[in-house]
Amino acid sequence: MKHIIDGLEQRRDSARLGGGVKRIDAQHARGKLTARERIDLLLDHGSFEEFDMFVEHRCADFGMDKGEKISGDGVVTGWGTVNGRAVFVFAKDFTVFGGSLSETHAQKITKLQDMALKNRAPIIGLFDAGGARIQEGVAALGGYGEVFQRNVMASGVIPQISVIMGPCAGGDVYSPAMTDFIFMVRDTSYMFVTGPDVVKTVTNETVTAEELGGASVHTTKSSIADKAYDNDVEALLQMRRLIDFLPSSNKEEPPEWPSFDEAERLDASLDTLVPDNPNKPYDIKELITKIADEGDFFEIQETHAKNIVVGFGRIEGRTVGFVANQPMVLAGVLDIDASKKAARFVRFCDCFNIPIVTFVDVPGFLPGTAQEYGGLIKHGAKLLFAYAEATVPKVTLITRKAFGGAYDVMASKHLRGDVNYAWPSAQIAVMGAKGAVEIIFRADIGDAEKIAQRTKEYEDRFLSPFVAAERGYIDEVIMPSATRKRIARALALLRHKELENPWKKHDNIPL
Amino acid sequence: MFRKILIANRGEIACRIIKTARRMGIKTVAVYSDADADALHVEMADEAIHLGPPPAAQSYLLIDKIVAACKETGAEAVHPGYGFLSERAAFATALAEAGIVFIGPNPRAIEAMGDKIESKKFASAAKVNVVPGYLGVIQDGEEAVRIANEIGYPVMLKASAGGGGKGMRVAFKAEEVVEGFNRARSEAASSFGDDRVFIEKFIVNPRHIEIQVLGDKHGNVIHLNERECSIQRRNQKVIEEAPSPLLDEETRATMGAQAVALAKAVDYDSAGTVEFVAGQDKSFYFLEMNTRLQVEHPVTELITGVDLVEQMIRVAAGEPLSLRQEKVTINGWAVESRIYAEDPTRNFLPSIGRLVKYRPPEEKREGAITVRNDTGVAEGREISIHYDPMIAKLVTHGPDRLAAIDAQGNALDRFVIDGIRHNIPFLASLMQHERWRSGQLSTGFIAEEYAGGFAAPQPDGEVAHVLATVAALVDHIGNERKRLISGQLAHGRPLEFERKRVCALGEQLFHVTLDTQGEALIVHFEEEDGRTRRISSSWRPGDPVFEGAIDGASIYVQVRPILNGFQLSHQGVAVDARVFTQREAELNALMPKKKSAGVSKHLLCPMPGLVKTVDVVEGQEVKAGEPLCMVEAMKMENVLRAERDVTIKKIIAKPGDSLAVDAVIMEFAE
């Protein structure tokens, strides 16, 4: 029996070496870790249980049957825990056939996807691969399709996270694209549908892989990626931090841990956050970090559409999603990018029972041909739609401006906001004073004195939270210093909120 | 006694005066400019009167408005604080004419001491030591030598019209005088068109020592010992202490007697300060007299137990001094640090903005140690461009000098300010400086010891081990909580507590093994052959200050979260700390070293807008987070800040330019 057991260990050791020492060294020389090293960092020490370690490809074309067969076939799959909570993980192994996808490679992934969905636990994919294994032809394409279908079935049921840690091109990009979050590693990862060579042939554009699909492009311009990190270690440790915020499935509550931050904590500095001068910006992230437990905030899409801030924090030890207009950037205006970014985040929170806390300081939608031609109407409607359909607890605070349609959009009472607060500095109106007076009192435009008087009248009447409060659109006007206490109380009240949308196959959000 | 007084000042000194007045049962009136509408002194006072726009000339310096404010509120007296109108005889006179008491000396004393030449005359007449010298016009080198011999060496030859070091020569012996005189004269002629030169004793390594005096309207004057303020930067006092480590009892008594004599000579009837320059040999010479409450008065208050503001109010109300000279003693030692909004790593450039965090150490008396913090701000308030950038005066008192210094160091380590740059790292580092601790001071201290400017020191030796120990516990406390997260597998492996860890302080690695012992953590350092340190703390995630004990010794470290770790600041040292498991450390070692990646060489306009201001010039070095320019869009002022440390290569846009999105505003150097 002993030699049989030893035989297993030998086979395992050989499989664990993947493409061999030389290829592992080459991977390290590129500043990248191997698939198994990455899994070591992602999961609790010793918790990884690997599946399908001995799977090999079955391709016989183009001499593949004569070349070497390597156990595992370019992807390592299995499950383990992150701080004791189960997660499934697959990691492309660049040292084995460049991590390329074969029929069997795809089967390993789909098997894992099926298990993750059946067992309602998050699945994390670590990408570092050369696309389809061309020798396998349509079998590889079929494999992709099987993976894609399962991504879609799992969407909104379990969290799916993709980390791009090397090349990710062609067919490989669509699976991450359908997951909830994509993270990238700077300098060593890139993502595109067609690479620089094809681009050159087809459009005659000369572009590097980094310029075409590097981390900076995807975290700022395209918004494909949610965040970029400096290296593999930094990225994977942050994935552990992110998973601590997320529920395991749409049937589970968000995880909870003991908070060291008093729910009743008052913060006098918030009474001076909004400047006296209405045209002076302030940093809404100061409000978020002073409200969230211990100032801990995991921001999503930090470098894209900075005029809106979204991310995860905790109140009394439980996850909440923060959405906040950022007066520091473009006055916090809603434009196409900001609407799309926030809408996707709101929908994620709604999928996974994460209460949404919204801070509003919005002067309206961004005017201009670029925006209108770009489809601002439908993109803006995405955020409106997302808030309106969301059934999770929604607590909203208007700190300053809430003008025009943007007032309605930002989790207003009319979109089933559960508790809607305003600071005394709130201004809830169709528009600012100048524009409003010029329309309402068009006849007086020539008379500076009258206009000044009308402006003052308008400001006194409308640029306050009280007109809205009189109608019950604002539940209460609160002291800024008491914000954390009030939000914590509201969220505690809403823990047992029951609200269901009518049955439908699915909605038809303006895509 | 007065029922109500007005404080014609702002900031910490206004707050400090209000505190004493309140304790004496006197109502207070604050005055404020537009920039100070939300300031702490306005909030603290019983009433507040608005003066005008932010510039002092249009607000705090307006005598008429302040007199009117007194009349409006019924204030019977005015405390001027320091600066602003405190040494303007015209202000004291205007108040007197309006029948309002000036809480300060009589106008004649202000006038007499306000004039440099006049004050020296008074000093000479009162037999106060003045710097020996010859103020007349010197004809030639021979005469210069004769005078220099009389004064004693070294001497300084100085252009009468001089300034900025031009036309100044120091001579250590007779032979150097002739040449020095001729050089000084020719330089004076070419630089100032005036070749007059005078001679004065040159004091080598001078120290700044001053005597606090207190007089009443009945002819009594006493002194309250000295303060030493030799730690200065460009003639701006940074650290003050009382008493002075230089003086002995005899010198102190002589200095005090001379200061009292001078005060009596001008009928001084309030709190004032006689400043001396002192040589290392304890010789001392009169410099000037300040006829007001001094910024650094708290150190005197802590060693004498006298509330100087109270005394000023009492004597102004006509009460005779209740304190007698022989009752004035020195109890322990006090040290004061001036906390300024300025960046010590960038040549102390001023910094303005919102105090996102402002958490001073608690003011209290604990055992033999007293911590006092005089401040005019609170968290969430602004440091504005209009006034002095001093945020607070942190004062500590202990039984002896080193106790006061160590208490100051600890208090600085607990003083948290975020949102603006400040000099706490510099001050905290200075408290560890051997020369400062040994009391070998001179007014050249900072220029000599920090000739190349200040750079935050990197941790080494014991400090590094202490910080690694703190990092281990901070990380451990976080991990303990992670083990409590809900939703863990029912029959999963219990989360393993990995005892072997690697603490990374920047690039420095410490291999440690951890053991828990009740609430304490025992940290074994492999590199030191398993030497252990025992650390305990009540720190919890979110606390900005880690207060704990290592092997029984108190330790205070500021903790700011960063990606996968935390920045630790202690004694001026600031370092990024990360605690890895062994496996993490092993893999982290494989990661390539990177400079900040994905940087742009250009500042692009993020939105269509109008350039309002450009805040930098070509060639300027800018730190991450500092404003580069302001673009107005959507009627909002958007400040564009440096995303990393950069040098400005070229500025392309100018104020008034209307820019499209992604238009280049400026270029950065590589």
Tab-separated table of N, CA and C in Angstrom, chain A residues 28 31-33 37 40-41 44-47 79 81 83-86 186-187 216 229-234 237-238 241 244 254-260 267 269-270 272-273 276-281 286 290 294 306 327-331 333 363 366-367 400-401, chain B residues 37-38 354-357 359 379-382 477-478 481-489 492-493 495-496 498 540-543 561-564 578 580 583-584 587-592 594-598 606-608 633-639 641 643 662:
chain	number	residue	atom	x	y	z
A	28	HIS	N	8.141	34.308	-12.884
A	28	HIS	CA	8.632	35.207	-11.831
A	28	HIS	C	9.419	36.361	-12.420
A	31	GLY	N	7.622	39.299	-13.223
A	31	GLY	CA	6.974	39.980	-12.093
A	31	GLY	C	5.640	39.357	-11.750
A	32	LYS	N	5.416	38.109	-12.224
A	32	LYS	CA	4.123	37.461	-11.975
A	32	LYS	C	4.320	36.220	-11.122
A	33	LEU	N	3.297	35.864	-10.403
A	33	LEU	CA	3.336	34.635	-9.612
A	33	LEU	C	2.657	33.526	-10.396
A	37	GLU	N	0.697	29.801	-6.499
A	37	GLU	CA	1.149	30.843	-5.568
A	37	GLU	C	0.047	31.875	-5.346
A	40	ASP	N	-2.486	30.499	-3.055
A	40	ASP	CA	-1.973	30.554	-1.677
A	40	ASP	C	-2.263	31.910	-1.035
A	41	LEU	N	-2.091	32.976	-1.815
A	41	LEU	CA	-2.293	34.316	-1.270
A	41	LEU	C	-3.765	34.638	-1.066
A	44	ASP	N	-7.242	31.210	2.792
A	44	ASP	CA	-6.683	30.953	4.117
A	44	ASP	C	-5.629	29.856	3.988
A	45	HIS	N	-4.607	29.984	4.798
A	45	HIS	CA	-3.486	29.054	4.756
A	45	HIS	C	-3.964	27.608	4.890
A	46	GLY	N	-3.594	26.791	3.925
A	46	GLY	CA	-3.901	25.362	4.005
A	46	GLY	C	-5.345	24.997	3.710
A	47	SER	N	-6.146	25.951	3.245
A	47	SER	CA	-7.579	25.637	3.054
A	47	SER	C	-7.915	25.188	1.634
A	79	TRP	N	-11.475	24.817	-4.304
A	79	TRP	CA	-12.146	25.725	-3.380
A	79	TRP	C	-11.361	25.813	-2.079
A	81	THR	N	-11.154	28.681	1.699
A	81	THR	CA	-11.873	29.683	2.479
A	81	THR	C	-11.103	31.000	2.517
A	83	ASN	N	-11.038	33.915	5.305
A	83	ASN	CA	-11.484	34.140	6.675
A	83	ASN	C	-12.635	33.200	7.043
A	84	GLY	N	-12.448	31.941	6.676
A	84	GLY	CA	-13.376	30.890	7.092
A	84	GLY	C	-14.606	30.733	6.219
A	85	ARG	N	-14.787	31.624	5.244
A	85	ARG	CA	-15.971	31.545	4.380
A	85	ARG	C	-15.571	30.918	3.048
A	86	ALA	N	-16.429	30.004	2.561
A	86	ALA	CA	-16.084	29.233	1.364
A	86	ALA	C	-16.087	30.104	0.109
A	186	ARG	N	-1.232	46.347	-12.509
A	186	ARG	CA	-0.560	47.322	-13.378
A	186	ARG	C	0.683	46.724	-14.028
A	187	ASP	N	0.902	47.084	-15.250
A	187	ASP	CA	2.100	46.732	-16.027
A	187	ASP	C	2.165	45.284	-16.503
A	216	SER	N	-4.338	51.069	-16.786
A	216	SER	CA	-4.714	52.482	-16.674
A	216	SER	C	-5.832	52.825	-17.652
A	229	TYR	N	-4.070	47.340	-9.239
A	229	TYR	CA	-3.111	47.209	-8.142
A	229	TYR	C	-1.703	47.085	-8.700
A	230	ASP	N	-0.724	47.391	-7.833
A	230	ASP	CA	0.661	47.423	-8.295
A	230	ASP	C	1.258	46.056	-8.571
A	231	ASN	N	0.835	45.039	-7.845
A	231	ASN	CA	1.389	43.714	-8.116
A	231	ASN	C	0.426	42.636	-7.633
A	232	ASP	N	0.802	41.390	-7.892
A	232	ASP	CA	-0.070	40.252	-7.579
A	232	ASP	C	-0.417	40.183	-6.092
A	233	VAL	N	0.590	40.408	-5.237
A	233	VAL	CA	0.361	40.268	-3.793
A	233	VAL	C	-0.643	41.316	-3.321
A	234	GLU	N	-0.399	42.553	-3.750
A	234	GLU	CA	-1.286	43.644	-3.356
A	234	GLU	C	-2.722	43.348	-3.803
A	237	LEU	N	-4.390	40.267	-1.797
A	237	LEU	CA	-4.732	40.611	-0.408
A	237	LEU	C	-5.954	41.524	-0.377
A	238	GLN	N	-6.063	42.391	-1.382
A	238	GLN	CA	-7.243	43.254	-1.451
A	238	GLN	C	-8.492	42.456	-1.822
A	241	ARG	N	-9.904	41.320	1.259
A	241	ARG	CA	-10.614	42.414	1.926
A	241	ARG	C	-12.001	42.606	1.306
A	244	ASP	N	-14.621	39.988	2.313
A	244	ASP	CA	-15.171	40.226	3.661
A	244	ASP	C	-16.412	41.130	3.638
A	254	PRO	N	-25.417	40.049	4.101
A	254	PRO	CA	-23.991	40.384	4.059
A	254	PRO	C	-23.310	39.935	5.355
A	255	PRO	N	-22.036	39.614	5.274
A	255	PRO	CA	-21.347	39.162	6.480
A	255	PRO	C	-21.301	40.275	7.521
A	256	GLU	N	-21.094	39.867	8.750
A	256	GLU	CA	-21.121	40.810	9.858
A	256	GLU	C	-19.940	40.508	10.765
A	257	TRP	N	-19.333	41.549	11.292
A	257	TRP	CA	-18.314	41.322	12.329
A	257	TRP	C	-18.438	42.414	13.367
A	258	PRO	N	-17.841	42.247	14.549
A	258	PRO	CA	-17.998	43.251	15.599
A	258	PRO	C	-17.368	44.576	15.176
A	259	SER	N	-18.104	45.647	15.353
A	259	SER	CA	-17.582	46.965	15.009
A	259	SER	C	-16.932	47.577	16.237
A	260	PHE	N	-15.834	48.290	16.015
A	260	PHE	CA	-15.191	48.992	17.126
A	260	PHE	C	-15.585	50.467	17.143
A	267	ASP	N	-20.104	63.652	15.176
A	267	ASP	CA	-18.914	64.206	14.552
A	267	ASP	C	-19.156	65.679	14.245
A	269	SER	N	-17.276	67.923	13.246
A	269	SER	CA	-16.624	68.507	12.069
A	269	SER	C	-17.536	68.463	10.841
A	270	LEU	N	-18.552	67.615	10.862
A	270	LEU	CA	-19.458	67.565	9.705
A	270	LEU	C	-20.342	68.809	9.632
A	272	THR	N	-19.348	71.657	9.618
A	272	THR	CA	-18.669	72.655	8.781
A	272	THR	C	-18.204	72.057	7.460
A	273	LEU	N	-18.725	70.894	7.105
A	273	LEU	CA	-18.260	70.265	5.849
A	273	LEU	C	-18.721	71.044	4.621
A	276	ASP	N	-19.770	77.720	3.237
A	276	ASP	CA	-20.778	78.773	3.133
A	276	ASP	C	-21.011	79.172	1.681
A	277	ASN	N	-19.932	79.225	0.930
A	277	ASN	CA	-20.024	79.601	-0.474
A	277	ASN	C	-20.556	78.406	-1.276
A	278	PRO	N	-21.758	78.556	-1.877
A	278	PRO	CA	-22.353	77.405	-2.556
A	278	PRO	C	-21.547	76.940	-3.770
A	279	ASN	N	-20.607	77.772	-4.233
A	279	ASN	CA	-19.812	77.376	-5.397
A	279	ASN	C	-18.489	76.742	-5.003
A	280	LYS	N	-18.274	76.594	-3.700
A	280	LYS	CA	-17.023	75.998	-3.265
A	280	LYS	C	-17.234	74.503	-3.061
A	281	PRO	N	-16.357	73.700	-3.642
A	281	PRO	CA	-16.547	72.253	-3.474
A	281	PRO	C	-16.034	71.765	-2.129
A	286	GLU	N	-14.793	62.608	2.543
A	286	GLU	CA	-14.630	62.877	3.983
A	286	GLU	C	-15.901	62.453	4.718
A	290	LYS	N	-16.128	59.402	7.398
A	290	LYS	CA	-16.493	59.745	8.774
A	290	LYS	C	-17.799	59.079	9.211
A	294	GLU	N	-15.091	52.937	11.397
A	294	GLU	CA	-13.636	53.035	11.458
A	294	GLU	C	-13.022	53.696	10.230
A	306	LYS	N	-15.127	60.255	-11.741
A	306	LYS	CA	-14.880	60.620	-10.347
A	306	LYS	C	-15.953	61.547	-9.799
A	327	PRO	N	-18.753	66.633	-5.168
A	327	PRO	CA	-18.698	68.049	-5.575
A	327	PRO	C	-17.303	68.482	-6.033
A	328	MET	N	-16.270	67.746	-5.634
A	328	MET	CA	-14.907	68.107	-6.023
A	328	MET	C	-14.662	67.933	-7.519
A	329	VAL	N	-15.443	67.088	-8.171
A	329	VAL	CA	-15.203	66.810	-9.589
A	329	VAL	C	-16.451	67.170	-10.383
A	330	LEU	N	-16.288	68.096	-11.309
A	330	LEU	CA	-17.400	68.506	-12.164
A	330	LEU	C	-18.640	68.882	-11.348
A	331	ALA	N	-18.406	69.377	-10.153
A	331	ALA	CA	-19.496	69.804	-9.269
A	331	ALA	C	-20.421	68.654	-8.877
A	333	VAL	N	-21.825	66.581	-10.974
A	333	VAL	CA	-22.887	66.478	-11.974
A	333	VAL	C	-23.069	65.019	-12.419
A	363	PRO	N	-25.908	69.056	-9.014
A	363	PRO	CA	-26.468	70.238	-9.656
A	363	PRO	C	-27.352	69.902	-10.855
A	366	LEU	N	-25.340	66.766	-16.892
A	366	LEU	CA	-24.379	67.562	-17.656
A	366	LEU	C	-24.943	67.922	-19.024
A	367	PRO	N	-25.043	69.228	-19.330
A	367	PRO	CA	-25.543	69.626	-20.649
A	367	PRO	C	-24.474	69.483	-21.730
A	400	ARG	N	-26.451	69.034	0.071
A	400	ARG	CA	-26.536	70.383	-0.490
A	400	ARG	C	-27.497	70.374	-1.673
A	401	LYS	N	-26.974	70.419	-2.884
A	401	LYS	CA	-27.879	70.588	-4.023
A	401	LYS	C	-28.594	69.296	-4.406
B	37	ALA	N	-15.965	83.704	10.561
B	37	ALA	CA	-17.361	83.637	11.010
B	37	ALA	C	-17.640	82.335	11.773
B	38	ASP	N	-16.979	81.238	11.366
B	38	ASP	CA	-17.199	79.947	12.030
B	38	ASP	C	-16.085	79.595	13.007
B	354	ARG	N	-8.663	72.647	5.039
B	354	ARG	CA	-9.584	72.178	6.061
B	354	ARG	C	-8.885	71.179	6.980
B	355	LEU	N	-9.133	71.320	8.266
B	355	LEU	CA	-8.612	70.358	9.230
B	355	LEU	C	-9.540	69.147	9.226
B	356	VAL	N	-9.266	68.221	8.319
B	356	VAL	CA	-10.121	67.040	8.180
B	356	VAL	C	-10.094	66.240	9.478
B	357	LYS	N	-8.918	66.140	10.054
B	357	LYS	CA	-8.813	65.565	11.405
B	357	LYS	C	-8.001	66.524	12.254
B	359	ARG	N	-7.067	66.142	16.252
B	359	ARG	CA	-7.259	65.473	17.541
B	359	ARG	C	-6.030	65.714	18.418
B	379	GLU	N	-11.603	70.393	14.844
B	379	GLU	CA	-11.729	69.559	13.653
B	379	GLU	C	-12.832	70.113	12.750
B	380	GLY	N	-12.536	70.170	11.456
B	380	GLY	CA	-13.524	70.675	10.510
B	380	GLY	C	-13.404	72.167	10.237
B	381	ARG	N	-12.525	72.870	10.977
B	381	ARG	CA	-12.351	74.308	10.706
B	381	ARG	C	-11.248	74.484	9.671
B	382	GLU	N	-11.144	75.747	9.211
B	382	GLU	CA	-10.184	76.039	8.138
B	382	GLU	C	-8.945	76.710	8.692
B	477	ILE	N	-4.595	42.488	16.075
B	477	ILE	CA	-5.934	42.891	16.533
B	477	ILE	C	-6.917	42.831	15.370
B	478	GLY	N	-6.470	43.279	14.196
B	478	GLY	CA	-7.317	43.206	13.004
B	478	GLY	C	-7.650	41.758	12.660
B	481	ARG	N	-10.298	40.049	14.800
B	481	ARG	CA	-11.664	40.393	14.417
B	481	ARG	C	-12.098	39.608	13.177
B	482	LYS	N	-11.173	39.469	12.225
B	482	LYS	CA	-11.547	38.735	11.004
B	482	LYS	C	-12.003	37.324	11.335
B	483	ARG	N	-11.430	36.758	12.400
B	483	ARG	CA	-11.827	35.402	12.773
B	483	ARG	C	-13.267	35.342	13.276
B	484	LEU	N	-13.857	36.515	13.532
B	484	LEU	CA	-15.222	36.548	14.072
B	484	LEU	C	-16.261	36.826	12.999
B	485	ILE	N	-15.851	36.887	11.730
B	485	ILE	CA	-16.811	37.234	10.676
B	485	ILE	C	-17.876	36.145	10.568
B	486	SER	N	-19.106	36.581	10.263
B	486	SER	CA	-20.208	35.619	10.173
B	486	SER	C	-20.126	34.844	8.867
B	487	GLY	N	-20.814	33.697	8.816
B	487	GLY	CA	-20.926	32.933	7.580
B	487	GLY	C	-19.792	31.957	7.365
B	488	GLN	N	-19.006	31.673	8.404
B	488	GLN	CA	-17.914	30.723	8.221
B	488	GLN	C	-18.465	29.302	8.114
B	489	LEU	N	-17.729	28.454	7.417
B	489	LEU	CA	-18.144	27.070	7.237
B	489	LEU	C	-18.338	26.400	8.600
B	492	GLY	N	-15.711	23.753	8.810
B	492	GLY	CA	-14.458	24.092	8.144
B	492	GLY	C	-13.318	23.978	9.128
B	493	ARG	N	-12.118	24.105	8.611
B	493	ARG	CA	-10.970	24.121	9.530
B	493	ARG	C	-11.056	25.388	10.354
B	495	LEU	N	-9.814	28.733	11.742
B	495	LEU	CA	-8.822	29.615	11.133
B	495	LEU	C	-7.517	29.511	11.894
B	496	GLU	N	-6.491	29.234	11.154
B	496	GLU	CA	-5.208	29.004	11.790
B	496	GLU	C	-4.586	30.331	12.204
B	498	GLU	N	-1.386	32.006	12.501
B	498	GLU	CA	-0.009	31.792	12.061
B	498	GLU	C	0.920	32.594	12.952
B	540	ARG	N	-7.914	49.885	18.932
B	540	ARG	CA	-8.852	49.148	18.094
B	540	ARG	C	-8.840	49.763	16.699
B	541	PRO	N	-9.158	48.963	15.669
B	541	PRO	CA	-9.160	49.523	14.309
B	541	PRO	C	-9.988	50.814	14.258
B	542	GLY	N	-9.469	51.813	13.593
B	542	GLY	CA	-10.157	53.097	13.499
B	542	GLY	C	-9.556	54.131	14.429
B	543	ASP	N	-8.886	53.699	15.511
B	543	ASP	CA	-8.256	54.671	16.406
B	543	ASP	C	-7.051	55.291	15.701
B	561	PRO	N	-4.487	53.982	8.053
B	561	PRO	CA	-4.583	52.831	7.158
B	561	PRO	C	-4.066	53.162	5.760
B	562	ILE	N	-3.351	52.224	5.161
B	562	ILE	CA	-2.985	52.296	3.744
B	562	ILE	C	-3.331	50.942	3.147
B	563	LEU	N	-3.135	50.781	1.854
B	563	LEU	CA	-3.479	49.535	1.195
B	563	LEU	C	-2.708	48.371	1.838
B	564	ASN	N	-3.426	47.401	2.368
B	564	ASN	CA	-2.836	46.195	2.971
B	564	ASN	C	-1.900	46.490	4.136
B	578	ARG	N	3.696	46.810	6.881
B	578	ARG	CA	2.820	45.722	6.442
B	578	ARG	C	3.259	44.463	7.156
B	580	PHE	N	3.126	40.461	7.064
B	580	PHE	CA	2.832	39.335	6.179
B	580	PHE	C	2.940	38.019	6.930
B	583	ARG	N	4.424	32.942	4.071
B	583	ARG	CA	4.201	32.667	2.651
B	583	ARG	C	4.013	33.977	1.880
B	584	GLU	N	3.236	34.877	2.458
B	584	GLU	CA	3.018	36.169	1.789
B	584	GLU	C	4.336	36.908	1.596
B	587	LEU	N	6.400	35.386	-1.199
B	587	LEU	CA	5.912	35.730	-2.535
B	587	LEU	C	6.076	37.227	-2.803
B	588	ASN	N	5.920	38.027	-1.764
B	588	ASN	CA	6.069	39.465	-1.948
B	588	ASN	C	7.506	39.808	-2.370
B	589	ALA	N	8.453	38.990	-1.891
B	589	ALA	CA	9.854	39.241	-2.245
B	589	ALA	C	10.083	39.067	-3.750
B	590	LEU	N	9.183	38.320	-4.418
B	590	LEU	CA	9.330	38.106	-5.862
B	590	LEU	C	8.788	39.275	-6.682
B	591	MET	N	8.095	40.181	-6.019
B	591	MET	CA	7.432	41.266	-6.748
B	591	MET	C	8.453	42.328	-7.164
B	592	PRO	N	8.347	42.786	-8.415
B	592	PRO	CA	9.309	43.804	-8.866
B	592	PRO	C	9.084	45.123	-8.144
B	594	LYS	N	8.551	48.943	-7.999
B	594	LYS	CA	7.954	49.845	-8.987
B	594	LYS	C	7.972	51.271	-8.513
B	595	LYS	N	8.108	52.134	-9.455
B	595	LYS	CA	7.808	53.533	-9.137
B	595	LYS	C	6.305	53.693	-9.350
B	596	SER	N	5.755	54.803	-8.873
B	596	SER	CA	4.315	54.968	-9.051
B	596	SER	C	3.996	54.862	-10.540
B	597	ALA	N	3.120	53.925	-10.837
B	597	ALA	CA	2.892	53.578	-12.232
B	597	ALA	C	1.770	54.392	-12.845
B	598	GLY	N	1.673	54.294	-14.140
B	598	GLY	CA	0.552	54.914	-14.852
B	598	GLY	C	0.486	56.408	-14.675
B	606	PRO	N	-10.105	68.187	-16.951
B	606	PRO	CA	-11.010	67.043	-16.856
B	606	PRO	C	-12.412	67.337	-17.370
B	607	MET	N	-12.684	68.594	-17.680
B	607	MET	CA	-14.041	68.967	-18.100
B	607	MET	C	-13.942	70.286	-18.855
B	608	PRO	N	-14.921	70.602	-19.668
B	608	PRO	CA	-14.857	71.911	-20.315
B	608	PRO	C	-15.001	72.978	-19.227
B	633	ALA	N	-16.155	75.197	-13.685
B	633	ALA	CA	-17.069	74.521	-14.601
B	633	ALA	C	-18.344	74.275	-13.838
B	634	MET	N	-19.450	74.281	-14.496
B	634	MET	CA	-20.743	74.122	-13.833
B	634	MET	C	-20.872	75.138	-12.693
B	635	LYS	N	-20.284	76.319	-12.864
B	635	LYS	CA	-20.295	77.377	-11.857
B	635	LYS	C	-19.614	76.946	-10.565
B	636	MET	N	-18.832	75.885	-10.632
B	636	MET	CA	-18.157	75.409	-9.429
B	636	MET	C	-16.659	75.540	-9.621
B	637	GLU	N	-15.989	75.858	-8.526
B	637	GLU	CA	-14.543	75.969	-8.579
B	637	GLU	C	-13.940	74.595	-8.344
B	638	ASN	N	-13.291	74.058	-9.352
B	638	ASN	CA	-12.687	72.747	-9.218
B	638	ASN	C	-11.180	72.895	-9.089
B	639	VAL	N	-10.665	72.497	-7.956
B	639	VAL	CA	-9.225	72.596	-7.745
B	639	VAL	C	-8.576	71.320	-8.289
B	641	ARG	N	-5.425	68.994	-8.458
B	641	ARG	CA	-4.280	68.772	-7.580
B	641	ARG	C	-3.280	67.812	-8.202
B	643	GLU	N	-1.314	64.606	-8.628
B	643	GLU	CA	-1.633	63.237	-8.219
B	643	GLU	C	-0.405	62.536	-7.669
B	662	ASP	N	-9.852	67.503	-21.710
B	662	ASP	CA	-8.570	66.917	-22.078
B	662	ASP	C	-7.576	67.900	-22.699
